[in-house]
Amino acid sequence: MDWFKRAKEGLKPQKKKEIPDLWVKCDGCSEIIYKPELEKNFYVCTNCQFHFRIKSSDYVKHLLDDNKFEEFDTQISSVDFLKFKGKKKYSDQIKDYEKKTGSHDAVRTGLGKIHGNSVVFSIMDFKFIGGSMGSVVGEKLARAIKQAIARKLPLIIISASGGARMMESVLSLMQMAKTSALLAKLSNAGLLYISILTDPTTGGVTASYAMLGDIILAEPGALIGFAGPRVIKQTIGQDLPDGFQRSEFQLKHGFLDAVVSRDEMKATLKEILEFATDTEITDSENGELPAENVEDIKGTPEVKAGTVDDEAAKN
């Protein structure tokens, strides 16, 4: 009879529990912020108004009515055409980022509504390989633009990117021309394109579709440019001005139409969309103001037929 028996299974270490952080340090003012409060404020610091980077799903929740987003092309994923290998195989990187983000690439496209106005809505996700633009990003955006043309809807693209994806080489650079050419078709169709730039928007994305909007908006403090400030400083050998390449600096130098805080973005888009789609403003046939809507301006002399030609002949 055995007095002692070895346990069949040894002691198991307790599994580590993942407890979400409840406090976040602001990169702008170093204030410690209670995370649930930060979420309620659209990830904007209540102390200094610093705009944290957020996920594509957060933009959907914040900007689209009832959080409804009819997504296009969800199964398209990147292929390692060049068998690129750096510290890690590109194919393995793609798999890792798909698990981390729940997305197949750095952009989501689809249909949504903003205060009842239907739009084709595209959002880049910086968390997926730095929001870099590869063949899938270019293809999904190209299809989204085609959807906007076919459905005769405004297009909104929210950019957040480090530029073209180096692992795809020239195939990535090709997307700049492809998306730009299709945006020209969108413009020729008389459809509105609103480009929203967030932190950061740089490289090939800035050099293509991000800067082709009919209206270009940006979030406060966003880094916007082609090359980064460190590269520029090293190249020219000079100190750069304060706030260089930030959205406020770009607005001052005519690069943007407006800098809009995240909590005001949906209301701003509503105003733009309603103004752009107001069919009562112009005559649908010739694009002119209907006569019944034109009021006489006091103090303006009446211009009769032939007057302009006669005055021109005298001079």
Tab-separated table of C-alpha atoms in Angstrom:
chain	number	residue	atom	x	y	z
A	1	MET	CA	0.000	0.000	0.000
A	2	ASP	CA	1.389	3.359	-1.087
A	3	TRP	CA	1.277	5.945	1.665
A	4	PHE	CA	2.314	8.785	-0.605
A	5	LYS	CA	1.293	9.399	-4.149
A	6	ARG	CA	2.662	12.008	-6.490
A	7	ALA	CA	0.005	14.402	-7.627
A	8	LYS	CA	-0.903	13.766	-11.235
A	9	GLU	CA	-0.785	17.451	-12.022
A	10	GLY	CA	1.605	19.975	-10.583
A	11	LEU	CA	0.587	23.345	-9.225
A	12	LYS	CA	-0.532	25.626	-12.024
A	13	PRO	CA	0.560	29.258	-11.983
A	14	GLN	CA	-2.347	31.654	-11.901
A	15	LYS	CA	-3.067	33.237	-15.238
A	16	LYS	CA	-2.142	36.886	-15.467
A	17	LYS	CA	-5.225	39.047	-15.583
A	18	GLU	CA	-5.216	41.934	-17.982
A	19	ILE	CA	-6.618	44.954	-16.195
A	20	PRO	CA	-7.215	47.986	-18.405
A	21	ASP	CA	-5.426	51.171	-17.413
A	22	LEU	CA	-7.765	53.630	-15.717
A	23	TRP	CA	-5.442	56.613	-15.887
A	24	VAL	CA	-3.735	58.181	-18.897
A	25	LYS	CA	-0.954	60.762	-19.000
A	26	CYS	CA	-1.550	63.602	-21.449
A	27	ASP	CA	1.285	64.063	-23.958
A	28	GLY	CA	0.456	67.748	-24.182
A	29	CYS	CA	0.461	68.922	-20.560
A	30	SER	CA	1.421	65.770	-18.556
A	31	GLU	CA	-1.909	65.893	-16.718
A	32	ILE	CA	-3.101	62.533	-15.380
A	33	ILE	CA	-6.598	61.922	-16.769
A	34	TYR	CA	-9.230	59.391	-15.716
A	35	LYS	CA	-9.694	57.285	-18.850
A	36	PRO	CA	-13.531	57.021	-18.773
A	37	GLU	CA	-13.672	60.830	-18.599
A	38	LEU	CA	-11.237	61.057	-21.516
A	39	GLU	CA	-13.462	58.735	-23.569
A	40	LYS	CA	-16.511	60.898	-22.831
A	41	ASN	CA	-14.585	63.918	-24.115
A	42	PHE	CA	-13.745	62.187	-27.438
A	43	TYR	CA	-10.147	61.554	-26.309
A	44	VAL	CA	-9.404	65.281	-25.965
A	45	CYS	CA	-7.582	66.504	-22.852
A	46	THR	CA	-9.896	68.693	-20.755
A	47	ASN	CA	-6.916	70.666	-19.451
A	48	CYS	CA	-4.958	71.588	-22.624
A	49	GLN	CA	-7.213	70.336	-25.472
A	50	PHE	CA	-4.533	67.920	-26.698
A	51	HIS	CA	-6.075	65.485	-29.206
A	52	PHE	CA	-5.087	61.878	-28.586
A	53	ARG	CA	-4.794	59.525	-31.548
A	54	ILE	CA	-7.859	57.322	-31.789
A	55	LYS	CA	-8.939	54.182	-33.650
A	56	SER	CA	-11.043	54.074	-36.800
A	57	SER	CA	-13.885	52.570	-34.761
A	58	ASP	CA	-13.830	55.648	-32.476
A	59	TYR	CA	-14.333	57.944	-35.471
A	60	VAL	CA	-17.263	55.809	-36.633
A	61	LYS	CA	-18.814	56.033	-33.162
A	62	HIS	CA	-18.197	59.772	-32.882
A	63	LEU	CA	-19.139	61.011	-36.361
A	64	LEU	CA	-21.706	58.651	-37.870
A	65	ASP	CA	-25.386	58.585	-36.893
A	66	ASP	CA	-26.290	55.758	-34.495
A	67	ASN	CA	-22.800	54.244	-34.947
A	68	LYS	CA	-24.037	52.678	-38.208
A	69	PHE	CA	-21.375	51.926	-40.807
A	70	GLU	CA	-22.067	49.731	-43.837
A	71	GLU	CA	-18.513	48.677	-44.577
A	72	PHE	CA	-17.161	47.882	-48.057
A	73	ASP	CA	-14.589	45.249	-49.045
A	74	THR	CA	-13.920	43.826	-45.588
A	75	GLN	CA	-12.114	40.729	-46.831
A	76	ILE	CA	-9.398	42.416	-48.921
A	77	SER	CA	-6.006	41.876	-47.290
A	78	SER	CA	-2.390	42.586	-48.208
A	79	VAL	CA	-0.186	40.128	-50.074
A	80	ASP	CA	3.587	39.970	-49.740
A	81	PHE	CA	4.284	40.386	-53.469
A	82	LEU	CA	8.001	41.033	-53.013
A	83	LYS	CA	8.658	38.501	-50.215
A	84	PHE	CA	9.982	41.433	-48.213
A	85	LYS	CA	11.998	40.570	-45.144
A	86	GLY	CA	13.393	43.058	-42.646
A	87	LYS	CA	13.607	42.293	-38.943
A	88	LYS	CA	10.439	40.350	-39.555
A	89	LYS	CA	8.727	38.958	-42.648
A	90	TYR	CA	6.149	41.339	-44.090
A	91	SER	CA	3.602	38.510	-44.241
A	92	ASP	CA	4.088	37.914	-40.496
A	93	GLN	CA	3.757	41.640	-39.785
A	94	ILE	CA	0.418	41.717	-41.578
A	95	LYS	CA	-0.882	38.796	-39.502
A	96	ASP	CA	0.278	40.445	-36.263
A	97	TYR	CA	-1.407	43.767	-37.043
A	98	GLU	CA	-4.600	42.040	-38.136
A	99	LYS	CA	-4.761	40.446	-34.672
A	100	LYS	CA	-3.924	43.702	-32.870
A	101	THR	CA	-6.376	45.926	-34.732
A	102	GLY	CA	-9.093	43.539	-35.914
A	103	SER	CA	-8.735	45.047	-39.397
A	104	HIS	CA	-7.228	43.601	-42.572
A	105	ASP	CA	-5.370	46.821	-43.397
A	106	ALA	CA	-4.901	50.489	-42.570
A	107	VAL	CA	-8.193	51.818	-43.981
A	108	ARG	CA	-11.910	51.130	-43.588
A	109	THR	CA	-14.408	52.319	-46.164
A	110	GLY	CA	-18.190	52.245	-46.267
A	111	LEU	CA	-21.510	54.068	-46.143
A	112	GLY	CA	-22.788	56.150	-43.272
A	113	LYS	CA	-24.900	59.152	-42.369
A	114	ILE	CA	-23.981	62.425	-40.677
A	115	HIS	CA	-27.085	64.167	-39.320
A	116	GLY	CA	-29.110	62.312	-41.953
A	117	ASN	CA	-26.774	63.182	-44.845
A	118	SER	CA	-25.566	60.013	-46.609
A	119	VAL	CA	-21.828	59.896	-47.316
A	120	VAL	CA	-19.133	57.499	-48.440
A	121	PHE	CA	-16.898	57.431	-45.372
A	122	SER	CA	-13.248	56.296	-45.242
A	123	ILE	CA	-11.046	56.230	-42.142
A	124	MET	CA	-7.369	55.379	-41.893
A	125	ASP	CA	-6.012	53.635	-38.805
A	126	PHE	CA	-2.514	54.675	-37.698
A	127	LYS	CA	-2.285	51.604	-35.466
A	128	PHE	CA	-2.000	49.361	-38.545
A	129	ILE	CA	1.674	49.635	-39.634
A	130	GLY	CA	1.638	53.383	-39.030
A	131	GLY	CA	-1.370	53.901	-41.310
A	132	SER	CA	0.945	53.278	-44.251
A	133	MET	CA	-0.522	53.223	-47.743
A	134	GLY	CA	-0.025	49.959	-49.604
A	135	SER	CA	-1.881	48.255	-52.440
A	136	VAL	CA	-4.897	47.398	-50.255
A	137	VAL	CA	-5.298	50.950	-48.935
A	138	GLY	CA	-5.096	52.299	-52.484
A	139	GLU	CA	-7.531	49.714	-53.835
A	140	LYS	CA	-10.087	50.200	-51.058
A	141	LEU	CA	-9.981	53.977	-51.443
A	142	ALA	CA	-10.284	53.627	-55.231
A	143	ARG	CA	-13.383	51.461	-54.808
A	144	ALA	CA	-14.820	53.899	-52.262
A	145	ILE	CA	-14.396	56.776	-54.727
A	146	LYS	CA	-16.136	54.712	-57.416
A	147	GLN	CA	-18.977	54.021	-54.973
A	148	ALA	CA	-19.324	57.759	-54.317
A	149	ILE	CA	-19.518	58.453	-58.061
A	150	ALA	CA	-22.008	55.636	-58.699
A	151	ARG	CA	-24.236	56.646	-55.778
A	152	LYS	CA	-23.724	60.404	-56.348
A	153	LEU	CA	-22.708	60.931	-52.729
A	154	PRO	CA	-20.136	63.165	-51.001
A	155	LEU	CA	-16.846	61.513	-50.036
A	156	ILE	CA	-15.094	61.968	-46.683
A	157	ILE	CA	-11.598	60.591	-46.025
A	158	ILE	CA	-9.991	60.837	-42.582
A	159	SER	CA	-6.227	60.504	-42.999
A	160	ALA	CA	-3.692	59.317	-40.432
A	161	SER	CA	-0.554	57.976	-42.035
A	162	GLY	CA	3.212	57.884	-42.064
A	163	GLY	CA	3.166	57.662	-45.870
A	164	ALA	CA	3.673	54.954	-48.472
A	165	ARG	CA	4.381	51.395	-47.264
A	166	MET	CA	8.023	50.627	-48.020
A	167	MET	CA	7.486	46.860	-47.891
A	168	GLU	CA	5.509	47.117	-51.143
A	169	SER	CA	7.966	49.414	-52.923
A	170	VAL	CA	6.708	50.832	-56.254
A	171	LEU	CA	3.357	49.044	-55.839
A	172	SER	CA	2.724	51.334	-52.899
A	173	LEU	CA	3.797	54.481	-54.759
A	174	MET	CA	1.460	53.555	-57.616
A	175	GLN	CA	-1.519	54.068	-55.292
A	176	MET	CA	-0.800	57.808	-55.200
A	177	ALA	CA	-1.527	58.118	-58.926
A	178	LYS	CA	-4.465	55.703	-58.837
A	179	THR	CA	-6.343	57.499	-56.048
A	180	SER	CA	-5.552	60.951	-57.455
A	181	ALA	CA	-6.854	60.023	-60.908
A	182	LEU	CA	-10.127	58.735	-59.478
A	183	LEU	CA	-10.559	61.854	-57.333
A	184	ALA	CA	-10.305	63.866	-60.564
A	185	LYS	CA	-13.247	61.818	-61.891
A	186	LEU	CA	-15.153	62.506	-58.673
A	187	SER	CA	-14.527	66.226	-59.145
A	188	ASN	CA	-15.624	66.089	-62.794
A	189	ALA	CA	-18.859	64.455	-61.621
A	190	GLY	CA	-19.495	67.543	-59.460
A	191	LEU	CA	-19.320	65.629	-56.178
A	192	LEU	CA	-17.944	66.945	-52.901
A	193	TYR	CA	-14.780	65.563	-51.321
A	194	ILE	CA	-13.951	66.551	-47.731
A	195	SER	CA	-10.474	65.620	-46.517
A	196	ILE	CA	-9.860	65.508	-42.750
A	197	LEU	CA	-6.227	65.429	-41.622
A	198	THR	CA	-5.334	63.977	-38.231
A	199	ASP	CA	-2.073	63.393	-36.405
A	200	PRO	CA	0.054	62.480	-38.306
A	201	THR	CA	-0.616	62.906	-42.036
A	202	THR	CA	2.680	62.701	-43.889
A	203	GLY	CA	4.577	61.262	-46.851
A	204	GLY	CA	2.856	59.888	-49.931
A	205	VAL	CA	-0.605	60.294	-48.409
A	206	THR	CA	-0.045	64.049	-48.049
A	207	ALA	CA	1.399	64.147	-51.571
A	208	SER	CA	-1.750	62.561	-53.020
A	209	TYR	CA	-5.369	62.229	-51.898
A	210	ALA	CA	-5.098	63.922	-48.484
A	211	MET	CA	-4.458	67.338	-50.072
A	212	LEU	CA	-6.926	67.036	-52.960
A	213	GLY	CA	-10.088	67.761	-50.996
A	214	ASP	CA	-12.541	70.446	-52.060
A	215	ILE	CA	-12.512	71.305	-48.369
A	216	ILE	CA	-9.542	70.379	-46.179
A	217	LEU	CA	-10.050	70.265	-42.416
A	218	ALA	CA	-7.600	69.258	-39.699
A	219	GLU	CA	-7.695	68.419	-36.010
A	220	PRO	CA	-5.774	70.762	-33.667
A	221	GLY	CA	-2.081	70.028	-33.265
A	222	ALA	CA	-1.911	67.460	-36.072
A	223	LEU	CA	1.469	66.958	-37.751
A	224	ILE	CA	0.948	67.551	-41.479
A	225	GLY	CA	3.654	67.527	-44.126
A	226	PHE	CA	5.676	65.456	-46.561
A	227	ALA	CA	9.021	64.920	-44.844
A	228	GLY	CA	9.155	65.164	-41.054
A	229	PRO	CA	10.561	68.221	-39.236
A	230	ARG	CA	13.694	66.362	-38.097
A	231	VAL	CA	14.610	65.434	-41.690
A	232	ILE	CA	13.949	68.980	-42.910
A	233	LYS	CA	16.058	70.496	-40.132
A	234	GLN	CA	18.966	68.186	-40.910
A	235	THR	CA	18.664	68.906	-44.632
A	236	ILE	CA	18.573	72.714	-44.499
A	237	GLY	CA	20.742	73.026	-41.391
A	238	GLN	CA	18.460	75.601	-39.762
A	239	ASP	CA	16.166	75.740	-36.770
A	240	LEU	CA	12.498	75.527	-37.669
A	241	PRO	CA	9.818	77.972	-36.463
A	242	ASP	CA	7.677	77.097	-33.453
A	243	GLY	CA	4.747	74.879	-34.351
A	244	PHE	CA	6.250	74.031	-37.739
A	245	GLN	CA	4.046	71.588	-39.708
A	246	ARG	CA	1.332	71.556	-37.064
A	247	SER	CA	-2.202	72.179	-38.273
A	248	GLU	CA	-2.362	75.746	-36.892
A	249	PHE	CA	0.877	76.604	-38.735
A	250	GLN	CA	-0.469	75.058	-41.958
A	251	LEU	CA	-3.738	77.001	-41.663
A	252	LYS	CA	-1.830	80.264	-41.244
A	253	HIS	CA	0.122	79.502	-44.430
A	254	GLY	CA	-2.905	78.598	-46.548
A	255	PHE	CA	-2.491	74.839	-46.494
A	256	LEU	CA	-5.881	74.170	-44.843
A	257	ASP	CA	-9.398	75.575	-44.877
A	258	ALA	CA	-10.031	75.177	-41.136
A	259	VAL	CA	-8.770	73.613	-37.916
A	260	VAL	CA	-11.713	71.962	-36.188
A	261	SER	CA	-11.770	70.486	-32.696
A	262	ARG	CA	-12.958	66.894	-32.510
A	263	ASP	CA	-16.044	67.778	-30.483
A	264	GLU	CA	-17.100	70.258	-33.192
A	265	MET	CA	-16.255	68.088	-36.205
A	266	LYS	CA	-19.656	66.435	-36.660
A	267	ALA	CA	-21.516	69.769	-36.502
A	268	THR	CA	-19.036	71.290	-38.966
A	269	LEU	CA	-19.489	68.409	-41.407
A	270	LYS	CA	-23.266	68.777	-41.086
A	271	GLU	CA	-23.079	72.440	-42.103
A	272	ILE	CA	-20.804	71.721	-45.074
A	273	LEU	CA	-22.874	68.780	-46.318
A	274	GLU	CA	-26.169	70.628	-46.016
A	275	PHE	CA	-24.772	73.670	-47.797
A	276	ALA	CA	-23.277	71.557	-50.597
A	277	THR	CA	-26.414	69.494	-51.122
A	278	ASP	CA	-28.960	72.324	-50.881
A	279	THR	CA	-30.670	71.953	-54.270
A	280	GLU	CA	-32.916	74.970	-53.619
A	281	ILE	CA	-30.020	77.417	-53.772
A	282	THR	CA	-29.427	77.121	-57.522
A	283	ASP	CA	-31.429	76.452	-60.647
A	284	SER	CA	-30.828	72.772	-61.512
A	285	GLU	CA	-30.615	73.450	-65.243
A	286	ASN	CA	-28.217	76.378	-65.572
A	287	GLY	CA	-26.699	76.686	-62.082
A	288	GLU	CA	-27.913	80.283	-61.715
A	289	LEU	CA	-29.814	81.779	-58.814
A	290	PRO	CA	-33.576	81.655	-59.440
A	291	ALA	CA	-34.935	85.174	-60.156
A	292	GLU	CA	-37.495	85.008	-57.358
A	293	ASN	CA	-34.723	84.435	-54.795
A	294	VAL	CA	-32.609	87.375	-55.892
A	295	GLU	CA	-33.228	90.563	-53.935
A	296	ASP	CA	-32.384	94.013	-55.261
A	297	ILE	CA	-29.353	95.472	-53.542
A	298	LYS	CA	-30.037	99.044	-52.444
A	299	GLY	CA	-27.710	101.638	-53.876
A	300	THR	CA	-26.697	99.484	-56.838
A	301	PRO	CA	-27.261	101.172	-60.225
A	302	GLU	CA	-29.354	99.278	-62.739
A	303	VAL	CA	-27.277	97.747	-65.530
A	304	LYS	CA	-29.106	97.757	-68.862
A	305	ALA	CA	-28.372	95.628	-71.902
A	306	GLY	CA	-25.520	97.067	-73.948
A	307	THR	CA	-24.268	99.339	-71.165
A	308	VAL	CA	-21.145	97.275	-70.449
A	309	ASP	CA	-20.256	97.023	-74.157
A	310	ASP	CA	-20.760	100.766	-74.660
A	311	GLU	CA	-18.507	101.628	-71.709
A	312	ALA	CA	-15.861	99.197	-72.941
A	313	ALA	CA	-15.931	100.793	-76.414
A	314	LYS	CA	-15.337	104.260	-74.921
A	315	ASN	CA	-12.197	103.027	-73.155
